Short mmCIF file of C-alpha atoms and ligand atoms in Angstrom, two decimals:
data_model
loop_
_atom_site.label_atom_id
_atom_site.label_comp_id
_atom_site.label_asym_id
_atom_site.label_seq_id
_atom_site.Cartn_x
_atom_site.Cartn_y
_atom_site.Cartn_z
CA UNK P 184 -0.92 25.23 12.74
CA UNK P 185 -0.27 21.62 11.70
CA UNK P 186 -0.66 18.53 14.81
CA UNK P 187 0.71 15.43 15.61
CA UNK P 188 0.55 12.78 13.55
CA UNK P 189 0.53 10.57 16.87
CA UNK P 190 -1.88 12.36 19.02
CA UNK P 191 -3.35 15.49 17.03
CA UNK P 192 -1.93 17.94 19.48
CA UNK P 193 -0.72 21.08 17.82
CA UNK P 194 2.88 21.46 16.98
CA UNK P 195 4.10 24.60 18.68
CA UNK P 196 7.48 24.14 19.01
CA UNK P 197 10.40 23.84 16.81
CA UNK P 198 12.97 21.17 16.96
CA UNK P 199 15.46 22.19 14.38
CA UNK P 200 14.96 24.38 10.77
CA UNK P 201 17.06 23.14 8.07
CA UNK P 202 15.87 25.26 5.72
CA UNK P 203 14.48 23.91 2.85
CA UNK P 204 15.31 21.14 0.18
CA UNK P 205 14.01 19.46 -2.57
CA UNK P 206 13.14 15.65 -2.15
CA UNK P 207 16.56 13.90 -1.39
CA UNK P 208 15.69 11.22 -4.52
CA UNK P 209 14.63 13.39 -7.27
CA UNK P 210 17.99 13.06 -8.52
CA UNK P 211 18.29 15.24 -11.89
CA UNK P 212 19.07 14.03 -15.47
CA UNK P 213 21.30 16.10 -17.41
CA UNK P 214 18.37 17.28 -19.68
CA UNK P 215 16.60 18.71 -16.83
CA UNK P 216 19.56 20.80 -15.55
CA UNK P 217 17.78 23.86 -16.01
CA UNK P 218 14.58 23.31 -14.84
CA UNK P 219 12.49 24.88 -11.92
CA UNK P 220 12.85 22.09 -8.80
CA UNK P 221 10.36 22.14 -6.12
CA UNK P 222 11.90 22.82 -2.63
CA UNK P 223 9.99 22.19 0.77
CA UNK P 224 10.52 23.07 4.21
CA UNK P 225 12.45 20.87 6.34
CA UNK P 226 11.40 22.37 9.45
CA UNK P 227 11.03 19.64 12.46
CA UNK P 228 8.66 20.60 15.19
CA UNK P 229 8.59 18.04 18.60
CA UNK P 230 5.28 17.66 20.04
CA UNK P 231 4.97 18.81 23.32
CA UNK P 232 2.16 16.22 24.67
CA UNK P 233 3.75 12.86 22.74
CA UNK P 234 7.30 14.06 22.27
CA UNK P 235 6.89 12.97 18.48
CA UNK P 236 9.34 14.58 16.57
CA UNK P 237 8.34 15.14 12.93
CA UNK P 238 7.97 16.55 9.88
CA UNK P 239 4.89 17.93 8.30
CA UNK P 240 3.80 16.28 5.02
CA UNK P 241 4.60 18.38 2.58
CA UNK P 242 4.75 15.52 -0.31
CA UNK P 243 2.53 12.97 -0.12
CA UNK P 244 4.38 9.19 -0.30
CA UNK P 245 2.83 8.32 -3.73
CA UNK P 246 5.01 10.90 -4.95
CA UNK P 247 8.25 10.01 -3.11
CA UNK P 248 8.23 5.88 -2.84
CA UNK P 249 6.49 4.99 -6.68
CA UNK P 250 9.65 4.72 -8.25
CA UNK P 251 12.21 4.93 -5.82
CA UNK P 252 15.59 5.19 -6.49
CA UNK P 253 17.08 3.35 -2.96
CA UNK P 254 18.06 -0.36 -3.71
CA UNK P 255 18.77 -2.08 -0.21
CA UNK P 256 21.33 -5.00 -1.78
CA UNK P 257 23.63 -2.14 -3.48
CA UNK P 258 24.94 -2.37 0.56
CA UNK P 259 27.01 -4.84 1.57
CA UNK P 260 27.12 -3.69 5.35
CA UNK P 261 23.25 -3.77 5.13
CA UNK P 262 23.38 -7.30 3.85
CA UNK P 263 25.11 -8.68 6.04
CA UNK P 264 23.09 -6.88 8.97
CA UNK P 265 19.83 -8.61 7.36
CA UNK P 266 21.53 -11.96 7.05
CA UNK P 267 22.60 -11.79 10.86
CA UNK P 268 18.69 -10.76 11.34
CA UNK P 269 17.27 -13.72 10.17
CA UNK P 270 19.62 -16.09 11.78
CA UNK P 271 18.80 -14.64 15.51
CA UNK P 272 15.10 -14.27 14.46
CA UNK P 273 14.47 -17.54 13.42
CA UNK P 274 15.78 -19.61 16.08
CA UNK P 275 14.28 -17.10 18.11
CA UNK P 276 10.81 -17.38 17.26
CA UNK P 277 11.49 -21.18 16.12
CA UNK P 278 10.24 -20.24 12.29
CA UNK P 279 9.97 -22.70 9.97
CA UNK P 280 8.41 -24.28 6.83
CA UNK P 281 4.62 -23.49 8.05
CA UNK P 282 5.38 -20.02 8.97
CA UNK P 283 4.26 -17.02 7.42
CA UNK P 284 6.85 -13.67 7.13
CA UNK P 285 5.75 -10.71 6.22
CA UNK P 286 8.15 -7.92 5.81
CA UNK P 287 6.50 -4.26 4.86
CA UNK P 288 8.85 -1.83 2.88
CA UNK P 289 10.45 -5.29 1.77
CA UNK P 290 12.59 -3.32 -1.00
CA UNK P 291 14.57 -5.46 -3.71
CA UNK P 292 14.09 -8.74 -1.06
CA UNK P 293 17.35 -7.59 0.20
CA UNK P 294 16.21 -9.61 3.61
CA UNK P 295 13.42 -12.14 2.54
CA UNK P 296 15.76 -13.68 0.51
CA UNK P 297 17.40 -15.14 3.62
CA UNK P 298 14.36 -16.83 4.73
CA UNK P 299 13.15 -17.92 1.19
CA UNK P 300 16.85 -19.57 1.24
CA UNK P 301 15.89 -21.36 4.07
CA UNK P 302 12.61 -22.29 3.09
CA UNK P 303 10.83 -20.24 4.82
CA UNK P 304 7.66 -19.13 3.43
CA UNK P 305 8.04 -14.80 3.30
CA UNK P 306 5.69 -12.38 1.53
CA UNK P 307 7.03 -8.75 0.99
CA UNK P 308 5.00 -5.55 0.61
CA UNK P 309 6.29 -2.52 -1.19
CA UNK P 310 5.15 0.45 -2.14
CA UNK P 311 7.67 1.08 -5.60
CA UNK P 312 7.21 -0.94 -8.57
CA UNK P 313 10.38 -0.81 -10.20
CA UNK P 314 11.39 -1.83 -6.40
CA UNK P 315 9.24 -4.60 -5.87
CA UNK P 316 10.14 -6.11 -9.75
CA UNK P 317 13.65 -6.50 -8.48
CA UNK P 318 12.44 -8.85 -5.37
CA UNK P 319 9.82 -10.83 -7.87
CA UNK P 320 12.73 -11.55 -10.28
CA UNK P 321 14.53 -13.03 -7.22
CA UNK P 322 11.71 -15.38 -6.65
CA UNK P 323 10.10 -13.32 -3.44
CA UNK P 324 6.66 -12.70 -3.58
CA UNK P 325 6.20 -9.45 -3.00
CA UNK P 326 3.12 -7.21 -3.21
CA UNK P 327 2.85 -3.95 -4.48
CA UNK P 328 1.12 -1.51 -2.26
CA UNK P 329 1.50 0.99 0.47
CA UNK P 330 1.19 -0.62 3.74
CA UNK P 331 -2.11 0.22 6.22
CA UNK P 332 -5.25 -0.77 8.08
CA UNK P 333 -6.91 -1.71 4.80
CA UNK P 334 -3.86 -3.24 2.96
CA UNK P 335 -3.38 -5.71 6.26
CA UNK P 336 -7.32 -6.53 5.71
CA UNK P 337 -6.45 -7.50 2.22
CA UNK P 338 -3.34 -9.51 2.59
CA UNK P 339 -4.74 -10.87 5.89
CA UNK P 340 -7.66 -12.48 4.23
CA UNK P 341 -5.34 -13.47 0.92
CA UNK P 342 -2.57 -14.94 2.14
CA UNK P 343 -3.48 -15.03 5.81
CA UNK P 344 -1.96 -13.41 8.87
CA UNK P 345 1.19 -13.53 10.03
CA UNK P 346 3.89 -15.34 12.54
CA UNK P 347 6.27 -12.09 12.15
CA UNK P 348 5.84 -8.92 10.37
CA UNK P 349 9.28 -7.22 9.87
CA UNK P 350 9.90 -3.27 8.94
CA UNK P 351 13.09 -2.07 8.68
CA UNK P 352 13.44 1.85 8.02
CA UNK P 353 9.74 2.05 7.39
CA UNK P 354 7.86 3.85 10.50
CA UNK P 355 9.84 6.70 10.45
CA UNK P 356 8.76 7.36 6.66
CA UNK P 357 4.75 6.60 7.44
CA UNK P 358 2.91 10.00 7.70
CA UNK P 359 -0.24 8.02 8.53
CA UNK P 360 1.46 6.55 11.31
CA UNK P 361 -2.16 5.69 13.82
CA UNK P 362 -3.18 3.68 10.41
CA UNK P 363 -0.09 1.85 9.73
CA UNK P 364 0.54 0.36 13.52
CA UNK P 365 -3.39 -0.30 13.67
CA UNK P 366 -2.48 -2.24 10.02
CA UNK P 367 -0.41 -3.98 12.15
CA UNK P 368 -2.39 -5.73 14.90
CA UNK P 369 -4.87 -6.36 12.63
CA UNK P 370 -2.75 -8.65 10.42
CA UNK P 371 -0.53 -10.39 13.19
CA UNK P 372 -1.36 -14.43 14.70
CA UNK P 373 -2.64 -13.90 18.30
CA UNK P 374 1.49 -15.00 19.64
CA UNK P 375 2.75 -13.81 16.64
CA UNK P 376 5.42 -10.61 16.76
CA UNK P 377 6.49 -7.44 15.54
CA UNK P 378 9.97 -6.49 14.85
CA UNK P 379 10.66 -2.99 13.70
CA UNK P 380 14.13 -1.14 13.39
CA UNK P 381 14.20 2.76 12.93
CA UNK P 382 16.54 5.11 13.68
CA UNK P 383 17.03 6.03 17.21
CA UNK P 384 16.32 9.69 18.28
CA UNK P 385 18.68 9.73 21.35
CA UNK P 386 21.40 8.43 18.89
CA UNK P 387 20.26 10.74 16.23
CA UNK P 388 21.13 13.82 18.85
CA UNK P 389 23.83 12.67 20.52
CA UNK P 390 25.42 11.79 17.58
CA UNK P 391 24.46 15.25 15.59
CA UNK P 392 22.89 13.22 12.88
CA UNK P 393 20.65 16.43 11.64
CA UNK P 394 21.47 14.62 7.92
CA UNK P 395 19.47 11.75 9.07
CA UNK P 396 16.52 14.50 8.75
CA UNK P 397 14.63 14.28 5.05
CA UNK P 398 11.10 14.62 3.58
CA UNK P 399 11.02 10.31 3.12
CA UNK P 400 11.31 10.61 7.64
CA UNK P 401 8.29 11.99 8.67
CA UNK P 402 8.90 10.70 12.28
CA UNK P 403 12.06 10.47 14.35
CA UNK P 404 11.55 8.50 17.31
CA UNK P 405 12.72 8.19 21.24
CA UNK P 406 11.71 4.49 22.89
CA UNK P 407 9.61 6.12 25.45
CA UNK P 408 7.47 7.85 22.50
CA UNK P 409 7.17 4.99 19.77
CA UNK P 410 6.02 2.66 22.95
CA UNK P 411 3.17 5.21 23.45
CA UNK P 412 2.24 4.81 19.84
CA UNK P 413 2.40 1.30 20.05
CA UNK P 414 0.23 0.80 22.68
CA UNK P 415 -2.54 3.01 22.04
CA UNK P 416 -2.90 0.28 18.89
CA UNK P 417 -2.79 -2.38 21.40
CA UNK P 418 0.06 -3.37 20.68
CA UNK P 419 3.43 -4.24 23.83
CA UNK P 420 6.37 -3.64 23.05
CA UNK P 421 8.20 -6.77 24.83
CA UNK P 422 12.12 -6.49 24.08
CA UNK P 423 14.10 -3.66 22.60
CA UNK P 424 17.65 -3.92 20.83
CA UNK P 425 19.97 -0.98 20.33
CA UNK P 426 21.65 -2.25 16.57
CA UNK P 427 24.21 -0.48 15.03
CA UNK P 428 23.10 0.54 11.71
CA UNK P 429 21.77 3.68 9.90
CA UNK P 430 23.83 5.73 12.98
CA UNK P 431 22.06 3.77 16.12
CA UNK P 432 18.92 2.28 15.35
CA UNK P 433 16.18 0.73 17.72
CA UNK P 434 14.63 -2.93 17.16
CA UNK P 435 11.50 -3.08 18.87
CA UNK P 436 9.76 -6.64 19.09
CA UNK P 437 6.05 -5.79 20.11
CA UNK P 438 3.15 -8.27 20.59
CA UNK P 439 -0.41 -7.98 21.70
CA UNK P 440 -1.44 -6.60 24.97
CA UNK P 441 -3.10 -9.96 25.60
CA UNK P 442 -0.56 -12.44 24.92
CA UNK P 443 0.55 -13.27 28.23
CA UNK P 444 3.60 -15.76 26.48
CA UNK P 445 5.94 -13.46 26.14
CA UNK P 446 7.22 -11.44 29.81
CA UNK P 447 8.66 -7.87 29.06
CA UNK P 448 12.22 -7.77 29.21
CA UNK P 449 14.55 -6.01 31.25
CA UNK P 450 15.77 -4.54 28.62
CA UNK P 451 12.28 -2.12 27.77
CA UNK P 452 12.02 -1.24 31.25
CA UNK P 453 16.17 -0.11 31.32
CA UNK P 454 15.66 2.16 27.84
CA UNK P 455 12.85 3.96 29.74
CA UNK P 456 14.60 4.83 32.27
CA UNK P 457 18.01 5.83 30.38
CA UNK P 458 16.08 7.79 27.84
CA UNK P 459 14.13 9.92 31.03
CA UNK P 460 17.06 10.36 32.48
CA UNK P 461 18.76 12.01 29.52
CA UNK P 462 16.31 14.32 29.40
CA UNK P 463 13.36 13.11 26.51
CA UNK P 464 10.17 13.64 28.55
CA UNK P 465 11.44 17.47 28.51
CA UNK P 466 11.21 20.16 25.78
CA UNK P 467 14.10 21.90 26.97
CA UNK P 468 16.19 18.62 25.95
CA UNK P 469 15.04 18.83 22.83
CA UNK P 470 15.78 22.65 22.06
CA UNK P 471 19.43 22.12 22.95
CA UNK P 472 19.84 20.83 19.45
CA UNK P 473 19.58 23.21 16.85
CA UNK P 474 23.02 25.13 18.21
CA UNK P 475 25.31 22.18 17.79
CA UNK P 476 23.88 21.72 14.09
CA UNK P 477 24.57 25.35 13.14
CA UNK P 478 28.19 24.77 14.67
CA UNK P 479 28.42 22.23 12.03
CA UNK P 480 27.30 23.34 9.21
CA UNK P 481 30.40 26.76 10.33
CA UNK P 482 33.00 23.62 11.16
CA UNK P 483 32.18 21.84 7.52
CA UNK P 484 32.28 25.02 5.99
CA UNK P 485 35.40 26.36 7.07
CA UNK P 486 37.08 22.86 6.39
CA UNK P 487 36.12 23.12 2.82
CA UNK P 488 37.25 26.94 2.69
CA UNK P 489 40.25 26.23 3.95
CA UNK P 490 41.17 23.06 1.88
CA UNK P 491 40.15 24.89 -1.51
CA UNK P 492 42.43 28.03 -0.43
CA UNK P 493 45.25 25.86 -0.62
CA UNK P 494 44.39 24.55 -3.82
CA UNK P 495 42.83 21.08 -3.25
CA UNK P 496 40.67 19.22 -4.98
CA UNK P 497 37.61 17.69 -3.14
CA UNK P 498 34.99 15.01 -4.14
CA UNK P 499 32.59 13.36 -2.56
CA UNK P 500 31.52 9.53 -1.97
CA UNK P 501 27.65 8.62 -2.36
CA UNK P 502 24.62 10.30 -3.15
CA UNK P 503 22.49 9.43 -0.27
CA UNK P 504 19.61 10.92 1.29
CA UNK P 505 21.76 11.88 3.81
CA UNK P 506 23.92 13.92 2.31
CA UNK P 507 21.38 15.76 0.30
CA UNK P 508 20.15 17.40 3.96
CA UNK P 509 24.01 17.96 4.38
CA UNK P 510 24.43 19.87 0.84
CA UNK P 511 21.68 21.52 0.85
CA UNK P 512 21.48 22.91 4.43
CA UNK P 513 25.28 24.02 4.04
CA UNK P 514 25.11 25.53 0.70
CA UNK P 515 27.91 23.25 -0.59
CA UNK P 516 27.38 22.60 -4.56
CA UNK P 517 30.74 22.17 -7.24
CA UNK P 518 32.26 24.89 -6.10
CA UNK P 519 33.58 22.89 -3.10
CA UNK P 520 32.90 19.48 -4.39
CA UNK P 521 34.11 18.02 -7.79
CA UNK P 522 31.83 15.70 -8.29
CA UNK P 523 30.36 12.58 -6.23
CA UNK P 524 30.46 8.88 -7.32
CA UNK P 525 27.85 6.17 -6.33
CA UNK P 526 28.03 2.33 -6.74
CA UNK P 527 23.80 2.47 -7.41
CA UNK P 528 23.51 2.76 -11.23
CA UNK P 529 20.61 4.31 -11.23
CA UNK P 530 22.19 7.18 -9.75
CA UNK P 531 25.09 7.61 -12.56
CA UNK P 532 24.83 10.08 -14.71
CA UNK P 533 22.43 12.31 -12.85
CA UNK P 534 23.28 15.17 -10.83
CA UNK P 535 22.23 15.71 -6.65
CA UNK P 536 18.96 17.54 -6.34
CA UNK P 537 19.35 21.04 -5.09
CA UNK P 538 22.29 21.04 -4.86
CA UNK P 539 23.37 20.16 -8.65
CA UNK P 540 26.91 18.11 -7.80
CA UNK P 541 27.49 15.33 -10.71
CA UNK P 542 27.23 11.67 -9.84
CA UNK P 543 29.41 9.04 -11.22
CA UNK P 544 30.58 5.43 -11.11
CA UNK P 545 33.43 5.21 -8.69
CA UNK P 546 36.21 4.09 -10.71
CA UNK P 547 36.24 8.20 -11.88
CA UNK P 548 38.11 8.86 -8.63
CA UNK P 549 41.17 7.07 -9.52
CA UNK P 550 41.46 8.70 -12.84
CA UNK P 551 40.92 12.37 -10.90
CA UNK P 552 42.81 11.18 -7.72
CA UNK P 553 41.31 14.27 -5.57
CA UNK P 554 43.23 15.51 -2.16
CA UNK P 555 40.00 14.56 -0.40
CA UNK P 556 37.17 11.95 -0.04
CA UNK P 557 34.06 13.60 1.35
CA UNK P 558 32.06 10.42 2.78
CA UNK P 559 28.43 11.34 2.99
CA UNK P 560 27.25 8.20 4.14
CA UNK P 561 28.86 8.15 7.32
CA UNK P 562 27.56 5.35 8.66
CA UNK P 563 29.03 3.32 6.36
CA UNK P 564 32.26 4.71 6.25
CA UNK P 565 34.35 2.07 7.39
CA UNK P 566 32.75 -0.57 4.36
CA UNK P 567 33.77 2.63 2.58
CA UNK P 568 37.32 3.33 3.60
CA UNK P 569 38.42 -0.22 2.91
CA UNK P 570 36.67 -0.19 -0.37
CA UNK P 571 38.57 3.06 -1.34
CA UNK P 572 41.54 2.15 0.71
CA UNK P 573 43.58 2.93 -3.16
CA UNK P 574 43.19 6.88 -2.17
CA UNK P 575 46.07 6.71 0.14
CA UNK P 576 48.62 6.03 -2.82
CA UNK P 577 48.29 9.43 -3.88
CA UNK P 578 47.97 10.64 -0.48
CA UNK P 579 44.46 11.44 -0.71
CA UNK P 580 42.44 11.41 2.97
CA UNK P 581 38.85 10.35 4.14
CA UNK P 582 36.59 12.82 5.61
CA UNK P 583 33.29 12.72 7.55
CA UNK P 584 31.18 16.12 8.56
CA UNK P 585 29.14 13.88 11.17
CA UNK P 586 29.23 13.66 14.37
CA UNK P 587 31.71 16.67 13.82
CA UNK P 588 34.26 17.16 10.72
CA UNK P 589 36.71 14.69 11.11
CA UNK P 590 39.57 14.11 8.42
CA UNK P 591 41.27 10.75 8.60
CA UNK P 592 45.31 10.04 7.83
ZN1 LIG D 16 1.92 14.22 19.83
#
């Protein structure tokens, strides 16, 4: 039986089974059409000691995150959300021209490039090469290595430590999650602070966001359970934001246990409490999920039935990770979906793993002009809807699966 990745406890109890999938990036080329693909489970267990919910490591993160096929600045909601970041952050923290930024999982310098604009002095850290080339060409340092205890000895003693480490959408895809936070408080100034965002697990299940689930998450966390990791690292986390993106994400700002200069907000204490009361230092809470995601996966399916009985023509928008757990877990593959466009080049071309739908550039919609718009990114759907807002001559509609299938006039 596999534990915790928090607090070794053994993981008896299931959260929700989606089957299994093969890795939501390993996007296939045309050549390898016919080739075996590995699946793995994605079975989430919660543990019943921490309340951790997670996924086993079934593929290590050299093999996901070397070349990585997810380029931050191809979003323009996501840009602007890091722009609006370093704006509050720095006159929050009062950064400036002798501070040092370090952002782990720092991507194409997608957000670093805000405070190198600034003069700020920012170092990013990331794990994919072809990644990481994309930030150096913008003139943002970046390093290329997986974040941990030794990395932050490394870059601690190179370029010395830091006034504000930043991870965005990086914790819940750590399996060695004890080394990373302990990488943490090594490298971070005695009144120097953490900011982290991740997706929220009370958003995740009230909002039936079982797509948000992939092999790249290995962690989905509540407030009440990512404090505990936190802490045990001796790290406090001081202030808590609930931000909009990736369906309802948390920013946590954590500091060390010692530094006395910065009072716990209102705000941690009032999460706590919310979260308890909704039910996340039960099990029973979290075994409520499962049914509502099987309900989906019958609502999607019998939208799709019934569109292609009447003779429409459906395609889909994106090829995100997201929507791989979607397609996969459903069973949907070309012969409900037409194809699927993406504006990430790297994706044209290639097909979705698993689930073998064709991806190309979106200007291939209005040459098709399809009765339907399948959004799998649903988060970004409005950025999407105005983009695509030419559908509508031909009387084409927008749908969304999550929170439930939803088909928009
Ligand atoms: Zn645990």
């Amino acid at each position: 039986m596999a534990s915790c990745r928090f607090c070794q406890a053994p993981l008896r109890y299931t959260f929700v089974d989606l089957g299994s999938s093969p890795l939501c990036q390993s996007h296939i080329e045309p050549h390898q059409l016919n080739d075996m693909e590995c699946f793995y489970p994605l079975h989430t267990y919660v543990c019943q000691n921490c309340f951790l919910v997670q996924l086993e490591t079934y593929v290590s993160p050299a093999d996901i995150f070397t070349e990585y096929a997810y380029f931050s600045s191809y979003s323009d909601t996501w840009l602007q959300h890091a722009k609006a970041y370093t704006d509050m952050i720095v006159g929050r923290l009062d950064l400036g021209c002798t501070s040092h930024i370090v952002e782990i999982a720092s991507n194409d310098g997608y957000l670093l490039q805000y405070f190198v604009q600034r003069g700020i002095p920012a170092l990013g850290v990331e794990p994919a090469a072809n990644v990481a080339q994309a930030a150096i060409s913008k003139g943002i340092p970046t390093v290329v290595a997986f974040f941990s205890e030794t990395t932050a000895q490394k870059l601690c003693a190179e370029h010395g430590p830091a006034d504000l480490i930043i991870g965005n959408n990086v914790l819940a895809h750590v399996p060695e999650l004890n080394d990373f936070v302990a990488g943490m408080k090594v490298l971070l100034k005695p009144h120097g602070v953490v900011t982290m965002e991740f997706p929220h697990l009370m958003r995740l299940m009230a909002g039936n966001q079982f797509d948000t689930i992939y092999h790249e998450h290995f962690s989905y966390f509540s407030f009440i359970t990512v404090e505990k990791v936190f802490s045990a690292h001796g790290l406090t986390l001081y202030d808590v934001e609930e931000v909009p993106t990736h369906g309802g994400s948390l920013r946590i700002y954590a500091r060390h246990v010692d530094d006395a200069s910065r009072a716990v907000s209102d705000r941690v204490t009032e999460l706590r409490a919310r979260e308890e009361a909704a039910g996340f230092t039960r099990l029973e809470h979290y075994f409520s999920f499962t049914e509502k995601v099987k309900e989906t996966k019958r609502r999607l399916l019998e939208f799709l039935i019934d569109a292609k009985r009447s003779g429409k023509s459906i395609v889909g928008y994106g090829a995100p990770g997201k929507g791989n757990t979607l397609l996969n877990y459903c069973g949907i593959r070309t012969d409900f979906i037409d194809y699927t466009v993406d504006r990430n080049p790297y994706k044209q071309g290639k097909f979705t793993p698993g689930s073998h739908i064709p991806i190309w550039h979106p200007d291939k919609i209005k040459e098709t002009t399809p009765d339907y718009l399948l959004i799998l990114p649903w988060n970004l759907k409005e950025e999407i809807m105005a983009q695509m807002a030419c559908i509508r001559q031909w009387g084409a509609q927008f749908v969304v699966a999550i929170p439930e299938v939803t088909v928009y006039p």
